[in-house]
Amino acid sequence: MDKPKLSPPIHVGVIMDGNGRWAEKHGRNRSYGHKAGANLIEKVSKIMFASGVEYLSLYAFSTENFARPKEEVDYLMNLLKTGIKKYGKACFDNKIKLTVSGDLNALSEELQSVISTYVKKTEIFEKPVMNICLNYGARQELCHAFNHIIESGISSVTPQDIDNALYTKLPPLDLIIRTGGEKRLSNFMLWQAVYAELYFTDVLWPDFTEEECLNALEWFSSRKRRFGKI
Ligand code: IPE
Ligand code: IPE
Ligand code: MG
């Protein structure tokens, strides 16, 4: 596996979209697509971390995804529970810090307990960080942060105060990859995305190969980031 030659993004966010359409394309139900998508996470994270990425935020379930049929939500929650157990162990073995961003109170006690087990087990590590966005919404995260700030009594808010009050302390996103063809953020890390490079691909998430992943990293390294300067 060749590493991209230029400097890698420090924080990458992935909107893993297209599982349902992938399943439909294969004449199967949506669950089949979600399972295929979940199976990809370990491989993609390995490639990212081996390429020098330090923080990887994966959008696994949005706040709005709770509006899907109960059967699909239940399936996804179950898949997340199994996935976090399995992946949490792998994180520990590979010295990866696992964090989970989102409104976790709304999840089942069983899922909350699995999350807390592996988050605690891996909190001894510093980097790389695998951040799973689960029942995550950027607007909800910002409200959570603002409420926290109000409670702390700060009267004049700085960007730093907001950074510190988010679900998980992370650097800003350098690169956002969205699979599945849609060109939107769908409530994903709006604050952290402020200067992110946006990479959209028509490839459906379960078809996102090592080559696709390296293509995205290579595309990133060709971007000229100006941050408002000339
Ligand atoms: C992304 O795939 C996974 C989740 C949102 C949980 P989708 O389920 O949105 O797949 P499409 O967009 O319907 O193909
Ligand atoms: C975004 O995909 C959420 C995740 C990938 C978890 P959606 O499929 O929910 O987004 P929309 O509804 O097409 O905007
Ligand atoms: Mg979708």
PDB file of C-alpha atoms and ligand atoms in Angstrom:
ATOM      1  CA  MET A   1       0.000   0.000   0.000  1.00  0.00           C
ATOM      2  CA  ASP A   2       1.577   3.289  -1.120  1.00  0.00           C
ATOM      3  CA  LYS A   3       1.262   6.222   1.233  1.00  0.00           C
ATOM      4  CA  PRO A   4       0.172   9.536  -0.302  1.00  0.00           C
ATOM      5  CA  LYS A   5       3.303  11.607  -0.876  1.00  0.00           C
ATOM      6  CA  LEU A   6       2.130  14.929   0.505  1.00  0.00           C
ATOM      7  CA  SER A   7       0.975  15.754   4.015  1.00  0.00           C
ATOM      8  CA  PRO A   8      -2.110  13.813   5.062  1.00  0.00           C
ATOM      9  CA  PRO A   9      -5.210  15.389   6.592  1.00  0.00           C
ATOM     10  CA  ILE A  10      -5.060  15.315  10.398  1.00  0.00           C
ATOM     11  CA  HIS A  11      -8.803  14.916  10.919  1.00  0.00           C
ATOM     12  CA  VAL A  12     -10.996  13.140   8.364  1.00  0.00           C
ATOM     13  CA  GLY A  13     -14.773  12.849   8.580  1.00  0.00           C
ATOM     14  CA  VAL A  14     -16.649  10.245   6.569  1.00  0.00           C
ATOM     15  CA  ILE A  15     -20.355  10.390   5.770  1.00  0.00           C
ATOM     16  CA  MET A  16     -20.867   6.716   5.000  1.00  0.00           C
ATOM     17  CA  ASP A  17     -23.907   6.969   2.746  1.00  0.00           C
ATOM     18  CA  GLY A  18     -25.467   4.621   0.205  1.00  0.00           C
ATOM     19  CA  ASN A  19     -25.966   1.335   2.094  1.00  0.00           C
ATOM     20  CA  GLY A  20     -29.673   1.132   1.224  1.00  0.00           C
ATOM     21  CA  ARG A  21     -29.158   1.793  -2.473  1.00  0.00           C
ATOM     22  CA  TRP A  22     -26.298  -0.708  -2.564  1.00  0.00           C
ATOM     23  CA  ALA A  23     -28.587  -3.382  -1.103  1.00  0.00           C
ATOM     24  CA  GLU A  24     -31.339  -2.500  -3.571  1.00  0.00           C
ATOM     25  CA  LYS A  25     -28.843  -2.800  -6.430  1.00  0.00           C
ATOM     26  CA  HIS A  26     -28.095  -6.334  -5.231  1.00  0.00           C
ATOM     27  CA  GLY A  27     -31.782  -7.211  -4.870  1.00  0.00           C
ATOM     28  CA  ARG A  28     -31.539  -7.461  -1.071  1.00  0.00           C
ATOM     29  CA  ASN A  29     -33.129  -5.657   1.881  1.00  0.00           C
ATOM     30  CA  ARG A  30     -31.589  -2.530   3.420  1.00  0.00           C
ATOM     31  CA  SER A  31     -30.184  -4.459   6.398  1.00  0.00           C
ATOM     32  CA  TYR A  32     -27.927  -6.384   4.025  1.00  0.00           C
ATOM     33  CA  GLY A  33     -26.443  -3.062   2.896  1.00  0.00           C
ATOM     34  CA  HIS A  34     -25.921  -1.855   6.463  1.00  0.00           C
ATOM     35  CA  LYS A  35     -24.125  -5.092   7.349  1.00  0.00           C
ATOM     36  CA  ALA A  36     -21.878  -4.806   4.291  1.00  0.00           C
ATOM     37  CA  GLY A  37     -21.162  -1.182   5.213  1.00  0.00           C
ATOM     38  CA  ALA A  38     -20.265  -2.010   8.809  1.00  0.00           C
ATOM     39  CA  ASN A  39     -17.816  -4.661   7.626  1.00  0.00           C
ATOM     40  CA  LEU A  40     -15.797  -1.983   5.870  1.00  0.00           C
ATOM     41  CA  ILE A  41     -14.995   0.175   8.856  1.00  0.00           C
ATOM     42  CA  GLU A  42     -11.975  -1.696  10.139  1.00  0.00           C
ATOM     43  CA  LYS A  43     -10.312  -1.816   6.732  1.00  0.00           C
ATOM     44  CA  VAL A  44     -10.899   1.858   5.946  1.00  0.00           C
ATOM     45  CA  SER A  45      -9.662   2.984   9.361  1.00  0.00           C
ATOM     46  CA  LYS A  46      -6.486   0.914   8.936  1.00  0.00           C
ATOM     47  CA  ILE A  47      -5.742   2.624   5.617  1.00  0.00           C
ATOM     48  CA  MET A  48      -6.461   6.076   7.040  1.00  0.00           C
ATOM     49  CA  PHE A  49      -4.296   5.640  10.120  1.00  0.00           C
ATOM     50  CA  ALA A  50      -1.494   4.006   8.110  1.00  0.00           C
ATOM     51  CA  SER A  51      -1.590   7.062   5.831  1.00  0.00           C
ATOM     52  CA  GLY A  52      -0.986   9.431   8.740  1.00  0.00           C
ATOM     53  CA  VAL A  53      -4.541  10.472   9.592  1.00  0.00           C
ATOM     54  CA  GLU A  54      -4.733  11.041  13.363  1.00  0.00           C
ATOM     55  CA  TYR A  55      -8.477  11.527  13.920  1.00  0.00           C
ATOM     56  CA  LEU A  56     -11.209   9.724  12.024  1.00  0.00           C
ATOM     57  CA  SER A  57     -14.856  10.713  12.588  1.00  0.00           C
ATOM     58  CA  LEU A  58     -17.327   8.265  11.090  1.00  0.00           C
ATOM     59  CA  TYR A  59     -20.970   9.297  10.732  1.00  0.00           C
ATOM     60  CA  ALA A  60     -22.744   6.085  11.704  1.00  0.00           C
ATOM     61  CA  PHE A  61     -26.228   7.280  12.721  1.00  0.00           C
ATOM     62  CA  SER A  62     -27.688  10.780  12.632  1.00  0.00           C
ATOM     63  CA  THR A  63     -30.224  12.237  15.045  1.00  0.00           C
ATOM     64  CA  GLU A  64     -32.597  12.361  12.072  1.00  0.00           C
ATOM     65  CA  ASN A  65     -32.064   8.669  11.248  1.00  0.00           C
ATOM     66  CA  PHE A  66     -34.341   7.883  14.236  1.00  0.00           C
ATOM     67  CA  ALA A  67     -37.203   8.879  11.922  1.00  0.00           C
ATOM     68  CA  ARG A  68     -36.642   5.726   9.825  1.00  0.00           C
ATOM     69  CA  PRO A  69     -38.934   2.693  10.250  1.00  0.00           C
ATOM     70  CA  LYS A  70     -38.507   1.067  13.681  1.00  0.00           C
ATOM     71  CA  GLU A  71     -37.339  -2.176  12.123  1.00  0.00           C
ATOM     72  CA  GLU A  72     -34.403  -0.443  10.404  1.00  0.00           C
ATOM     73  CA  VAL A  73     -33.520   1.608  13.502  1.00  0.00           C
ATOM     74  CA  ASP A  74     -33.537  -1.556  15.644  1.00  0.00           C
ATOM     75  CA  TYR A  75     -31.348  -3.358  13.140  1.00  0.00           C
ATOM     76  CA  LEU A  76     -28.868  -0.477  13.042  1.00  0.00           C
ATOM     77  CA  MET A  77     -28.732  -0.201  16.845  1.00  0.00           C
ATOM     78  CA  ASN A  78     -28.012  -3.906  17.094  1.00  0.00           C
ATOM     79  CA  LEU A  79     -25.349  -3.665  14.418  1.00  0.00           C
ATOM     80  CA  LEU A  80     -23.769  -0.742  16.259  1.00  0.00           C
ATOM     81  CA  LYS A  81     -23.709  -2.702  19.504  1.00  0.00           C
ATOM     82  CA  THR A  82     -21.995  -5.702  17.904  1.00  0.00           C
ATOM     83  CA  GLY A  83     -19.723  -3.451  15.872  1.00  0.00           C
ATOM     84  CA  ILE A  84     -18.559  -1.360  18.829  1.00  0.00           C
ATOM     85  CA  LYS A  85     -17.859  -4.520  20.853  1.00  0.00           C
ATOM     86  CA  LYS A  86     -15.817  -6.042  18.059  1.00  0.00           C
ATOM     87  CA  TYR A  87     -14.169  -2.844  16.942  1.00  0.00           C
ATOM     88  CA  GLY A  88     -13.602  -1.669  20.515  1.00  0.00           C
ATOM     89  CA  LYS A  89     -11.486  -4.761  21.166  1.00  0.00           C
ATOM     90  CA  ALA A  90      -9.524  -4.148  17.968  1.00  0.00           C
ATOM     91  CA  CYS A  91      -8.982  -0.516  19.015  1.00  0.00           C
ATOM     92  CA  PHE A  92      -7.576  -1.623  22.343  1.00  0.00           C
ATOM     93  CA  ASP A  93      -5.257  -4.164  20.679  1.00  0.00           C
ATOM     94  CA  ASN A  94      -4.028  -1.543  18.214  1.00  0.00           C
ATOM     95  CA  LYS A  95      -3.736   1.301  20.769  1.00  0.00           C
ATOM     96  CA  ILE A  96      -6.446   3.369  19.115  1.00  0.00           C
ATOM     97  CA  LYS A  97      -8.512   5.690  21.283  1.00  0.00           C
ATOM     98  CA  LEU A  98     -12.230   5.138  20.726  1.00  0.00           C
ATOM     99  CA  THR A  99     -14.610   8.040  21.286  1.00  0.00           C
ATOM    100  CA  VAL A 100     -18.319   8.283  20.545  1.00  0.00           C
ATOM    101  CA  SER A 101     -19.961  11.644  19.773  1.00  0.00           C
ATOM    102  CA  GLY A 102     -23.699  12.191  19.988  1.00  0.00           C
ATOM    103  CA  ASP A 103     -26.657  12.272  22.338  1.00  0.00           C
ATOM    104  CA  LEU A 104     -25.957   8.926  23.970  1.00  0.00           C
ATOM    105  CA  ASN A 105     -28.695   9.255  26.624  1.00  0.00           C
ATOM    106  CA  ALA A 106     -31.316   8.362  24.025  1.00  0.00           C
ATOM    107  CA  LEU A 107     -29.664   4.981  23.327  1.00  0.00           C
ATOM    108  CA  SER A 108     -30.530   1.715  25.070  1.00  0.00           C
ATOM    109  CA  GLU A 109     -28.786   1.065  28.377  1.00  0.00           C
ATOM    110  CA  GLU A 110     -27.109  -1.960  26.854  1.00  0.00           C
ATOM    111  CA  LEU A 111     -25.627   0.072  24.008  1.00  0.00           C
ATOM    112  CA  GLN A 112     -24.587   2.857  26.393  1.00  0.00           C
ATOM    113  CA  SER A 113     -22.817   0.305  28.539  1.00  0.00           C
ATOM    114  CA  VAL A 114     -20.921  -1.231  25.570  1.00  0.00           C
ATOM    115  CA  ILE A 115     -19.866   2.263  24.494  1.00  0.00           C
ATOM    116  CA  SER A 116     -18.704   3.248  27.945  1.00  0.00           C
ATOM    117  CA  THR A 117     -16.725  -0.011  28.372  1.00  0.00           C
ATOM    118  CA  TYR A 118     -14.626   0.546  25.258  1.00  0.00           C
ATOM    119  CA  VAL A 119     -14.342   4.309  25.598  1.00  0.00           C
ATOM    120  CA  LYS A 120     -12.949   3.806  29.117  1.00  0.00           C
ATOM    121  CA  LYS A 121     -10.729   0.902  28.079  1.00  0.00           C
ATOM    122  CA  THR A 122      -9.066   2.954  25.327  1.00  0.00           C
ATOM    123  CA  GLU A 123      -8.911   6.350  27.036  1.00  0.00           C
ATOM    124  CA  ILE A 124      -5.320   5.604  28.055  1.00  0.00           C
ATOM    125  CA  PHE A 125      -4.318   6.103  24.415  1.00  0.00           C
ATOM    126  CA  GLU A 126      -3.860   9.514  22.875  1.00  0.00           C
ATOM    127  CA  LYS A 127      -3.723   8.995  19.113  1.00  0.00           C
ATOM    128  CA  PRO A 128      -4.936   7.829  16.658  1.00  0.00           C
ATOM    129  CA  VAL A 129      -8.547   8.524  17.544  1.00  0.00           C
ATOM    130  CA  MET A 130     -11.532   6.722  16.094  1.00  0.00           C
ATOM    131  CA  ASN A 131     -14.595   8.874  16.740  1.00  0.00           C
ATOM    132  CA  ILE A 132     -17.946   7.250  15.991  1.00  0.00           C
ATOM    133  CA  CYS A 133     -20.772   9.765  15.484  1.00  0.00           C
ATOM    134  CA  LEU A 134     -23.847   8.016  16.838  1.00  0.00           C
ATOM    135  CA  ASN A 135     -27.202   9.700  17.321  1.00  0.00           C
ATOM    136  CA  TYR A 136     -25.162  12.663  16.231  1.00  0.00           C
ATOM    137  CA  GLY A 137     -26.431  15.992  14.908  1.00  0.00           C
ATOM    138  CA  ALA A 138     -24.299  19.102  14.523  1.00  0.00           C
ATOM    139  CA  ARG A 139     -27.126  21.457  15.492  1.00  0.00           C
ATOM    140  CA  GLN A 140     -27.857  19.375  18.593  1.00  0.00           C
ATOM    141  CA  GLU A 141     -24.140  19.314  19.445  1.00  0.00           C
ATOM    142  CA  LEU A 142     -23.960  23.107  19.199  1.00  0.00           C
ATOM    143  CA  CYS A 143     -27.032  23.503  21.437  1.00  0.00           C
ATOM    144  CA  HIS A 144     -25.429  21.099  23.928  1.00  0.00           C
ATOM    145  CA  ALA A 145     -22.269  23.218  23.840  1.00  0.00           C
ATOM    146  CA  PHE A 146     -24.140  26.516  24.236  1.00  0.00           C
ATOM    147  CA  ASN A 147     -26.137  25.166  27.181  1.00  0.00           C
ATOM    148  CA  HIS A 148     -22.919  24.004  28.800  1.00  0.00           C
ATOM    149  CA  ILE A 149     -21.426  27.468  28.288  1.00  0.00           C
ATOM    150  CA  ILE A 150     -24.503  29.194  29.771  1.00  0.00           C
ATOM    151  CA  GLU A 151     -24.299  26.908  32.825  1.00  0.00           C
ATOM    152  CA  SER A 152     -20.616  27.695  33.295  1.00  0.00           C
ATOM    153  CA  GLY A 153     -21.485  31.397  33.520  1.00  0.00           C
ATOM    154  CA  ILE A 154     -19.248  32.619  30.674  1.00  0.00           C
ATOM    155  CA  SER A 155     -20.752  35.906  29.481  1.00  0.00           C
ATOM    156  CA  SER A 156     -18.848  36.425  26.245  1.00  0.00           C
ATOM    157  CA  VAL A 157     -18.232  33.345  24.125  1.00  0.00           C
ATOM    158  CA  THR A 158     -15.121  32.703  22.028  1.00  0.00           C
ATOM    159  CA  PRO A 159     -14.678  30.020  19.326  1.00  0.00           C
ATOM    160  CA  GLN A 160     -12.327  28.277  21.768  1.00  0.00           C
ATOM    161  CA  ASP A 161     -15.116  28.077  24.373  1.00  0.00           C
ATOM    162  CA  ILE A 162     -17.347  26.365  21.803  1.00  0.00           C
ATOM    163  CA  ASP A 163     -14.565  23.939  20.783  1.00  0.00           C
ATOM    164  CA  ASN A 164     -14.132  23.006  24.436  1.00  0.00           C
ATOM    165  CA  ALA A 165     -17.835  22.370  25.000  1.00  0.00           C
ATOM    166  CA  LEU A 166     -18.502  20.038  22.048  1.00  0.00           C
ATOM    167  CA  TYR A 167     -19.295  16.336  22.631  1.00  0.00           C
ATOM    168  CA  THR A 168     -15.672  15.369  21.903  1.00  0.00           C
ATOM    169  CA  LYS A 169     -12.605  17.588  21.759  1.00  0.00           C
ATOM    170  CA  LEU A 170     -11.191  17.200  18.249  1.00  0.00           C
ATOM    171  CA  PRO A 171      -9.192  19.368  15.854  1.00  0.00           C
ATOM    172  CA  PRO A 172     -11.110  20.955  12.952  1.00  0.00           C
ATOM    173  CA  LEU A 173     -11.883  18.699  10.012  1.00  0.00           C
ATOM    174  CA  ASP A 174      -9.381  18.842   7.162  1.00  0.00           C
ATOM    175  CA  LEU A 175     -11.257  16.515   4.842  1.00  0.00           C
ATOM    176  CA  ILE A 176     -14.847  15.292   4.631  1.00  0.00           C
ATOM    177  CA  ILE A 177     -15.561  12.333   2.366  1.00  0.00           C
ATOM    178  CA  ARG A 178     -19.178  11.623   1.461  1.00  0.00           C
ATOM    179  CA  THR A 179     -20.013   8.478  -0.474  1.00  0.00           C
ATOM    180  CA  GLY A 180     -23.339   7.776  -2.173  1.00  0.00           C
ATOM    181  CA  GLY A 181     -23.512  10.742  -4.544  1.00  0.00           C
ATOM    182  CA  GLU A 182     -25.327  13.352  -2.422  1.00  0.00           C
ATOM    183  CA  LYS A 183     -23.586  16.702  -2.094  1.00  0.00           C
ATOM    184  CA  ARG A 184     -24.705  17.798   1.350  1.00  0.00           C
ATOM    185  CA  LEU A 185     -23.543  17.601   4.950  1.00  0.00           C
ATOM    186  CA  SER A 186     -26.793  16.257   6.479  1.00  0.00           C
ATOM    187  CA  ASN A 187     -26.132  17.789   9.921  1.00  0.00           C
ATOM    188  CA  PHE A 188     -22.562  16.445  10.172  1.00  0.00           C
ATOM    189  CA  MET A 189     -20.000  18.504  12.153  1.00  0.00           C
ATOM    190  CA  LEU A 190     -21.008  21.914  10.780  1.00  0.00           C
ATOM    191  CA  TRP A 191     -18.754  23.764  13.229  1.00  0.00           C
ATOM    192  CA  GLN A 192     -15.748  21.491  12.711  1.00  0.00           C
ATOM    193  CA  ALA A 193     -16.187  21.628   8.905  1.00  0.00           C
ATOM    194  CA  VAL A 194     -15.366  25.339   8.711  1.00  0.00           C
ATOM    195  CA  TYR A 195     -12.331  24.949   6.399  1.00  0.00           C
ATOM    196  CA  ALA A 196     -12.674  21.287   5.471  1.00  0.00           C
ATOM    197  CA  GLU A 197     -12.063  20.153   1.916  1.00  0.00           C
ATOM    198  CA  LEU A 198     -15.179  18.386   0.649  1.00  0.00           C
ATOM    199  CA  TYR A 199     -14.791  15.162  -1.348  1.00  0.00           C
ATOM    200  CA  PHE A 200     -17.947  13.727  -2.862  1.00  0.00           C
ATOM    201  CA  THR A 201     -17.996  10.412  -4.660  1.00  0.00           C
ATOM    202  CA  ASP A 202     -20.830   8.497  -6.341  1.00  0.00           C
ATOM    203  CA  VAL A 203     -19.420   5.230  -5.007  1.00  0.00           C
ATOM    204  CA  LEU A 204     -21.877   3.668  -2.534  1.00  0.00           C
ATOM    205  CA  TRP A 205     -20.373   3.115   0.927  1.00  0.00           C
ATOM    206  CA  PRO A 206     -20.163  -0.713   0.809  1.00  0.00           C
ATOM    207  CA  ASP A 207     -18.194  -0.356  -2.462  1.00  0.00           C
ATOM    208  CA  PHE A 208     -15.654   2.087  -0.975  1.00  0.00           C
ATOM    209  CA  THR A 209     -12.382   0.289  -1.666  1.00  0.00           C
ATOM    210  CA  GLU A 210      -8.802   0.860  -0.525  1.00  0.00           C
ATOM    211  CA  GLU A 211      -8.176   2.484  -3.902  1.00  0.00           C
ATOM    212  CA  GLU A 212     -11.125   4.878  -3.409  1.00  0.00           C
ATOM    213  CA  CYS A 213      -9.823   5.770   0.026  1.00  0.00           C
ATOM    214  CA  LEU A 214      -6.324   6.481  -1.273  1.00  0.00           C
ATOM    215  CA  ASN A 215      -7.823   8.515  -4.144  1.00  0.00           C
ATOM    216  CA  ALA A 216      -9.568  10.756  -1.638  1.00  0.00           C
ATOM    217  CA  LEU A 217      -6.354  11.251   0.371  1.00  0.00           C
ATOM    218  CA  GLU A 218      -4.393  11.977  -2.782  1.00  0.00           C
ATOM    219  CA  TRP A 219      -7.031  14.477  -3.934  1.00  0.00           C
ATOM    220  CA  PHE A 220      -6.751  16.177  -0.542  1.00  0.00           C
ATOM    221  CA  SER A 221      -2.995  16.535  -0.863  1.00  0.00           C
ATOM    222  CA  SER A 222      -3.469  18.357  -4.192  1.00  0.00           C
ATOM    223  CA  ARG A 223      -5.702  21.038  -2.630  1.00  0.00           C
ATOM    224  CA  LYS A 224      -4.310  24.484  -2.055  1.00  0.00           C
ATOM    225  CA  ARG A 225      -5.632  25.553   1.318  1.00  0.00           C
ATOM    226  CA  ARG A 226      -5.584  29.268   1.807  1.00  0.00           C
ATOM    227  CA  PHE A 227      -7.608  29.821   4.985  1.00  0.00           C
ATOM    228  CA  GLY A 228      -8.551  33.254   3.710  1.00  0.00           C
ATOM    229  CA  LYS A 229      -5.022  34.289   2.855  1.00  0.00           C
ATOM    230  CA  ILE A 230      -3.681  34.729  -0.687  1.00  0.00           C
TER     231      ILE A 230
HETATM  232  C1  IPE B   1     -26.099   5.305   5.272  1.00  0.00           C
HETATM  233  O1  IPE B   1     -26.757   4.614   4.278  1.00  0.00           O
HETATM  234  C2  IPE B   1     -26.246   4.638   6.619  1.00  0.00           C
HETATM  235  C3  IPE B   1     -27.102   5.366   7.560  1.00  0.00           C
HETATM  236  C4  IPE B   1     -27.649   6.514   7.324  1.00  0.00           C
HETATM  237  C5  IPE B   1     -27.338   4.752   8.841  1.00  0.00           C
HETATM  238  P1  IPE B   1     -28.299   4.861   3.968  1.00  0.00           P
HETATM  239  O2  IPE B   1     -29.108   3.919   4.780  1.00  0.00           O
HETATM  240  O3  IPE B   1     -28.656   6.295   4.110  1.00  0.00           O
HETATM  241  O4  IPE B   1     -28.353   4.431   2.445  1.00  0.00           O
HETATM  242  P2  IPE B   1     -29.164   5.128   1.285  1.00  0.00           P
HETATM  243  O5  IPE B   1     -28.766   6.579   1.280  1.00  0.00           O
HETATM  244  O6  IPE B   1     -30.615   4.957   1.610  1.00  0.00           O
HETATM  245  O7  IPE B   1     -28.726   4.407   0.054  1.00  0.00           O
HETATM  246  C1  IPE B   2     -26.276  10.829   6.509  1.00  0.00           C
HETATM  247  O1  IPE B   2     -26.942  10.031   5.583  1.00  0.00           O
HETATM  248  C2  IPE B   2     -26.175  10.111   7.826  1.00  0.00           C
HETATM  249  C3  IPE B   2     -25.249   8.993   7.860  1.00  0.00           C
HETATM  250  C4  IPE B   2     -24.485   8.575   6.883  1.00  0.00           C
HETATM  251  C5  IPE B   2     -25.170   8.306   9.136  1.00  0.00           C
HETATM  252  P1  IPE B   2     -28.518  10.148   5.352  1.00  0.00           P
HETATM  253  O2  IPE B   2     -28.859   9.119   4.344  1.00  0.00           O
HETATM  254  O3  IPE B   2     -29.231  10.098   6.637  1.00  0.00           O
HETATM  255  O4  IPE B   2     -28.643  11.625   4.756  1.00  0.00           O
HETATM  256  P2  IPE B   2     -29.798  12.279   3.889  1.00  0.00           P
HETATM  257  O5  IPE B   2     -31.094  11.937   4.540  1.00  0.00           O
HETATM  258  O6  IPE B   2     -29.702  11.704   2.504  1.00  0.00           O
HETATM  259  O7  IPE B   2     -29.488  13.749   3.879  1.00  0.00           O
HETATM  260 MG    MG B   3     -28.641   7.866   2.849  1.00  0.00          MG
END
